Short mmCIF file of C-alpha atoms in Angstrom, two decimals:
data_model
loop_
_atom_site.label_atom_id
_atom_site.label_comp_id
_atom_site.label_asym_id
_atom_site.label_seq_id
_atom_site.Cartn_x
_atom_site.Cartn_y
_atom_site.Cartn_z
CA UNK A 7 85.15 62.90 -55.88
CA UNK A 8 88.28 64.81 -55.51
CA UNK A 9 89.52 65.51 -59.78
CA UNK A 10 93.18 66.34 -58.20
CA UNK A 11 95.75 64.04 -56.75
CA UNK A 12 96.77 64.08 -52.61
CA UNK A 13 99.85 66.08 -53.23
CA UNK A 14 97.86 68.88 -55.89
CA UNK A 15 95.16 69.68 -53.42
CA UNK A 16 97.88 70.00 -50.85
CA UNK A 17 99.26 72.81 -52.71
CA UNK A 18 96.18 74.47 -53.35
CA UNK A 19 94.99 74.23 -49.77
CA UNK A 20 99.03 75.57 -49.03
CA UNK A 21 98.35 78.55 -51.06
CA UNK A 22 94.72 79.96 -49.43
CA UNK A 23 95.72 82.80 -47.31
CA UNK A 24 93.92 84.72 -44.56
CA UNK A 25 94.64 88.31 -45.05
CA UNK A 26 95.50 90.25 -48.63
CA UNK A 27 93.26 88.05 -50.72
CA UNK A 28 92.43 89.23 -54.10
CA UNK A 29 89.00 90.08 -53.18
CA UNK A 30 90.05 92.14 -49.88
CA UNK A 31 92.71 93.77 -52.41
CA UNK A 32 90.09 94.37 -55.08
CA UNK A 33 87.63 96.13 -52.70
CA UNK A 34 90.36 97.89 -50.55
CA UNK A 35 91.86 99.67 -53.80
CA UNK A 36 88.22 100.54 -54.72
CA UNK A 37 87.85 102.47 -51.62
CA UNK A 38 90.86 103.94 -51.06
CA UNK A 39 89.95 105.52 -54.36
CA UNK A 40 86.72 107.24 -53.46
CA UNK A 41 89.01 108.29 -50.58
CA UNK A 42 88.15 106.39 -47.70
CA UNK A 43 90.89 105.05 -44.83
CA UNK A 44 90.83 101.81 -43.11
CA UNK A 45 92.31 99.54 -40.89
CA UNK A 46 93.28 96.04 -41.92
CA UNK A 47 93.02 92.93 -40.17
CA UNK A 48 92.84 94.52 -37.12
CA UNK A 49 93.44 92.49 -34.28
CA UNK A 50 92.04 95.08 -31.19
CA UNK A 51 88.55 94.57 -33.06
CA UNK A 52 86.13 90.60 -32.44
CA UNK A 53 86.83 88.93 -35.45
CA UNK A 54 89.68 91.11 -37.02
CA UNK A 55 88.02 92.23 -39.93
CA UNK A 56 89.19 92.63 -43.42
CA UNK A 57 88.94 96.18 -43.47
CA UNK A 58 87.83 98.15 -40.69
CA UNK A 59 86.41 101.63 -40.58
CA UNK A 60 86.75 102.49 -37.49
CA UNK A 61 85.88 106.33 -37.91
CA UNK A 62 82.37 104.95 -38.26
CA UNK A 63 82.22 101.72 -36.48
CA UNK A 64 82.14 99.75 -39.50
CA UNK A 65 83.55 96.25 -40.26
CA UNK A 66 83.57 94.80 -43.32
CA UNK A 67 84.35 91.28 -44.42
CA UNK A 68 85.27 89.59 -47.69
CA UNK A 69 84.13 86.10 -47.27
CA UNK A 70 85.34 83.13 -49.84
CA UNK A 71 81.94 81.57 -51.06
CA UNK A 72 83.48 78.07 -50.17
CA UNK A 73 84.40 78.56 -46.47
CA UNK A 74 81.69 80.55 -45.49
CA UNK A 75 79.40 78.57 -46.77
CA UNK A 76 77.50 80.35 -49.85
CA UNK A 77 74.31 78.52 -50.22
CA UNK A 78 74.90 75.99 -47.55
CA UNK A 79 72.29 73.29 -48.24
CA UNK A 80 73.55 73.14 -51.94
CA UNK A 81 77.07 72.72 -51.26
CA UNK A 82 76.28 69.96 -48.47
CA UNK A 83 74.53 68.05 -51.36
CA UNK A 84 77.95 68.34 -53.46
CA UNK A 85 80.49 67.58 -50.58
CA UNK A 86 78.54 64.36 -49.71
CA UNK A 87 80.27 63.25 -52.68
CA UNK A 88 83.93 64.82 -52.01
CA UNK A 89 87.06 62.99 -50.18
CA UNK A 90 87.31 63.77 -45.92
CA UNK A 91 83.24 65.24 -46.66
CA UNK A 92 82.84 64.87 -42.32
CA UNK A 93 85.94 67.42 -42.18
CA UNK A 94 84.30 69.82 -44.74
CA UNK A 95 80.93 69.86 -42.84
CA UNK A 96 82.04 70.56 -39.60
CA UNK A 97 84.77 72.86 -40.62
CA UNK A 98 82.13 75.05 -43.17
CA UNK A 99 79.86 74.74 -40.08
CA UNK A 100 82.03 76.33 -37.16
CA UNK A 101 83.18 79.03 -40.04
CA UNK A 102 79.73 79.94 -40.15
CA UNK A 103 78.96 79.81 -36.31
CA UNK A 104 82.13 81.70 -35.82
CA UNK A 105 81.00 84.83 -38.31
CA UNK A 106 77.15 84.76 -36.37
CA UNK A 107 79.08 84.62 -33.26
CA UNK A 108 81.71 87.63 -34.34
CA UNK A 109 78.41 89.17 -35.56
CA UNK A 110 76.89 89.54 -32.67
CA UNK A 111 80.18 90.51 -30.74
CA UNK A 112 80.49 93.53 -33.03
CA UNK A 113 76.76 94.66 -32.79
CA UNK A 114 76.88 94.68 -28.79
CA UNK A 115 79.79 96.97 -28.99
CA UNK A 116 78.04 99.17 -31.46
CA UNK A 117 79.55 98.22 -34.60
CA UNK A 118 77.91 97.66 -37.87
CA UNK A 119 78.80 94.77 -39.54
CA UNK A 120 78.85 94.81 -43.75
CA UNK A 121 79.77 90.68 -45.48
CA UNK A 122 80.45 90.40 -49.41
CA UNK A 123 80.61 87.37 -50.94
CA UNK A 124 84.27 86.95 -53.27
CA UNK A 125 82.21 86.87 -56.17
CA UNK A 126 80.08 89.87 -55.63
CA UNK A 127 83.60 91.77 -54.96
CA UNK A 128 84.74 90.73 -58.11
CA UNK A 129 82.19 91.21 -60.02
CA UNK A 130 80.16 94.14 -58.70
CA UNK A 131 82.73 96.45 -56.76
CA UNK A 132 81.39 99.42 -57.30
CA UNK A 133 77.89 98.37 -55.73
CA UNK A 134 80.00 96.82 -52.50
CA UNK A 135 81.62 100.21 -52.96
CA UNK A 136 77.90 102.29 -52.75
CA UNK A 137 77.20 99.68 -49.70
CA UNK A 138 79.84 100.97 -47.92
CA UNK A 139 78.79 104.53 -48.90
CA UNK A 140 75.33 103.97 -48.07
CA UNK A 141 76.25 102.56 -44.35
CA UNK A 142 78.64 105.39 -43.83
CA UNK A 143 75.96 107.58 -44.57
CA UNK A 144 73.59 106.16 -41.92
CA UNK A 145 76.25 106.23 -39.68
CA UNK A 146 76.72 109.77 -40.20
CA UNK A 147 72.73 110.33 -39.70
CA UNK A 148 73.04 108.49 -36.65
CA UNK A 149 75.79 110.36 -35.08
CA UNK A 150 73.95 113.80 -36.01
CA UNK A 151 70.84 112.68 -34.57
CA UNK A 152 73.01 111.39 -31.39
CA UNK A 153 73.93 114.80 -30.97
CA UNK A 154 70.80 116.62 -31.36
CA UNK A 155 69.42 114.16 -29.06
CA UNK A 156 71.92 115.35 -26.38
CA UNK A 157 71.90 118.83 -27.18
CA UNK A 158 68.36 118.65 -26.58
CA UNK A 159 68.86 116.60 -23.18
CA UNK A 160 71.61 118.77 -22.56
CA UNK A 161 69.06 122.07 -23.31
CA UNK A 162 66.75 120.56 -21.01
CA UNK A 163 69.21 119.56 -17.98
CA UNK A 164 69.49 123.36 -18.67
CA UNK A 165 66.27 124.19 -18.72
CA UNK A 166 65.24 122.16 -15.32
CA UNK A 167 68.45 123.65 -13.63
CA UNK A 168 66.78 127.40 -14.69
CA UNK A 169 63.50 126.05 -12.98
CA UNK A 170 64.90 124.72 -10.10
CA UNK A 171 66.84 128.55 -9.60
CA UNK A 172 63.50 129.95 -10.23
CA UNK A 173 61.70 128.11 -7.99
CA UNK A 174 64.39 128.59 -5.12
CA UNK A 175 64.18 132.31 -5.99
CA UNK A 176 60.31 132.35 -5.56
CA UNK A 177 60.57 130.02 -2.01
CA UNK A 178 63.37 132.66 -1.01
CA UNK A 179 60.65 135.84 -1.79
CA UNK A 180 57.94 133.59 0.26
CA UNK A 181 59.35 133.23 3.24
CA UNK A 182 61.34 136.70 2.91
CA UNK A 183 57.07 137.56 2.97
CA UNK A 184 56.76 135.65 5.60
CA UNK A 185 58.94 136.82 8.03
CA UNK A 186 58.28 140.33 7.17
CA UNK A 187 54.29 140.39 8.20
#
């Protein structure tokens, strides 16, 4: 049962934006202070993130508890009892389709995907913050690794090229042998 008249929730509903909420604010501020740049909302990416890290392939949403569907099976339970409750389900239910969907979008182009709840942003930035540092740091590992791994496949494209000189050097002697006796 809706405690608000047609015209309040109206307003409220009016006044939910989808980009520069409080919670993308909070977290954005927090990392721009440890020094980190971002994209916002961009639109080139699946899903146009909240903030977007795109030096390391990392998207990061700030997802309203509501929307998204925080502890789905509870909140069914209390929208059963809520005005228009067939519009909530289905709507909560495509917004969380739509994120496993933009999920897996991101991850085939190589992206890692990070989701904080509002509440976690608001009240635990600074460990959404050492998230964010943590995953950069893989990412970092990753790309050092990816190099070794191609310096090493580059060392032995080298390597089998030397051979391959070697062994045309040693066919050349033989049959230089050859011809001479």
């Amino acid at each position: 049962m809706d405690n608000l008249t047609r015209e309040q929730r109206h307003k409220n509903m009016q006044r939910i934006r989808s980009r520069d909420t409080r919670i993308e604010v909070i977290l954005r501020k927090a990392l721009w202070a440890k020094g980190y740049r971002y994209s916002k909302n961009c639109s080139d990416i699946p899903g146009k993130p909240d903030i977007a890290l795109t030096k390391y392939k990392i998207a990061i949403f700030c997802d309203g508890e509501f929307f998204h569907g925080k502890d789905w099976e509870i909140l069914k339970q209390k929208l059963k009892k809520s005005n228009n409750a067939e519009y909530w389900f289905k709507k909560i239910s495509r917004n969380r389709e739509h994120d496993d969907e933009v999920n897996k979008k991101l991850f085939a182009e190589g992206w890692t995907v990070i989701r904080f709840w509002g509440k976690d942003i608001n009240n635990h930035t600074d460990e959404c913050v050492r998230t964010v540092e943590e995953t950069i740091f893989v990412e970092k590992m990753k790309e050092k690794q990816g190099v070794t791994e191609q310096l090493k496949a580059e060392n032995q494209m080298l390597w089998v090229g030397k051979m391959n000189n070697i062994i045309a050097c040693a066919e050349e002697i033989v049959v230089r042998e050859v011809v001479l006796a």
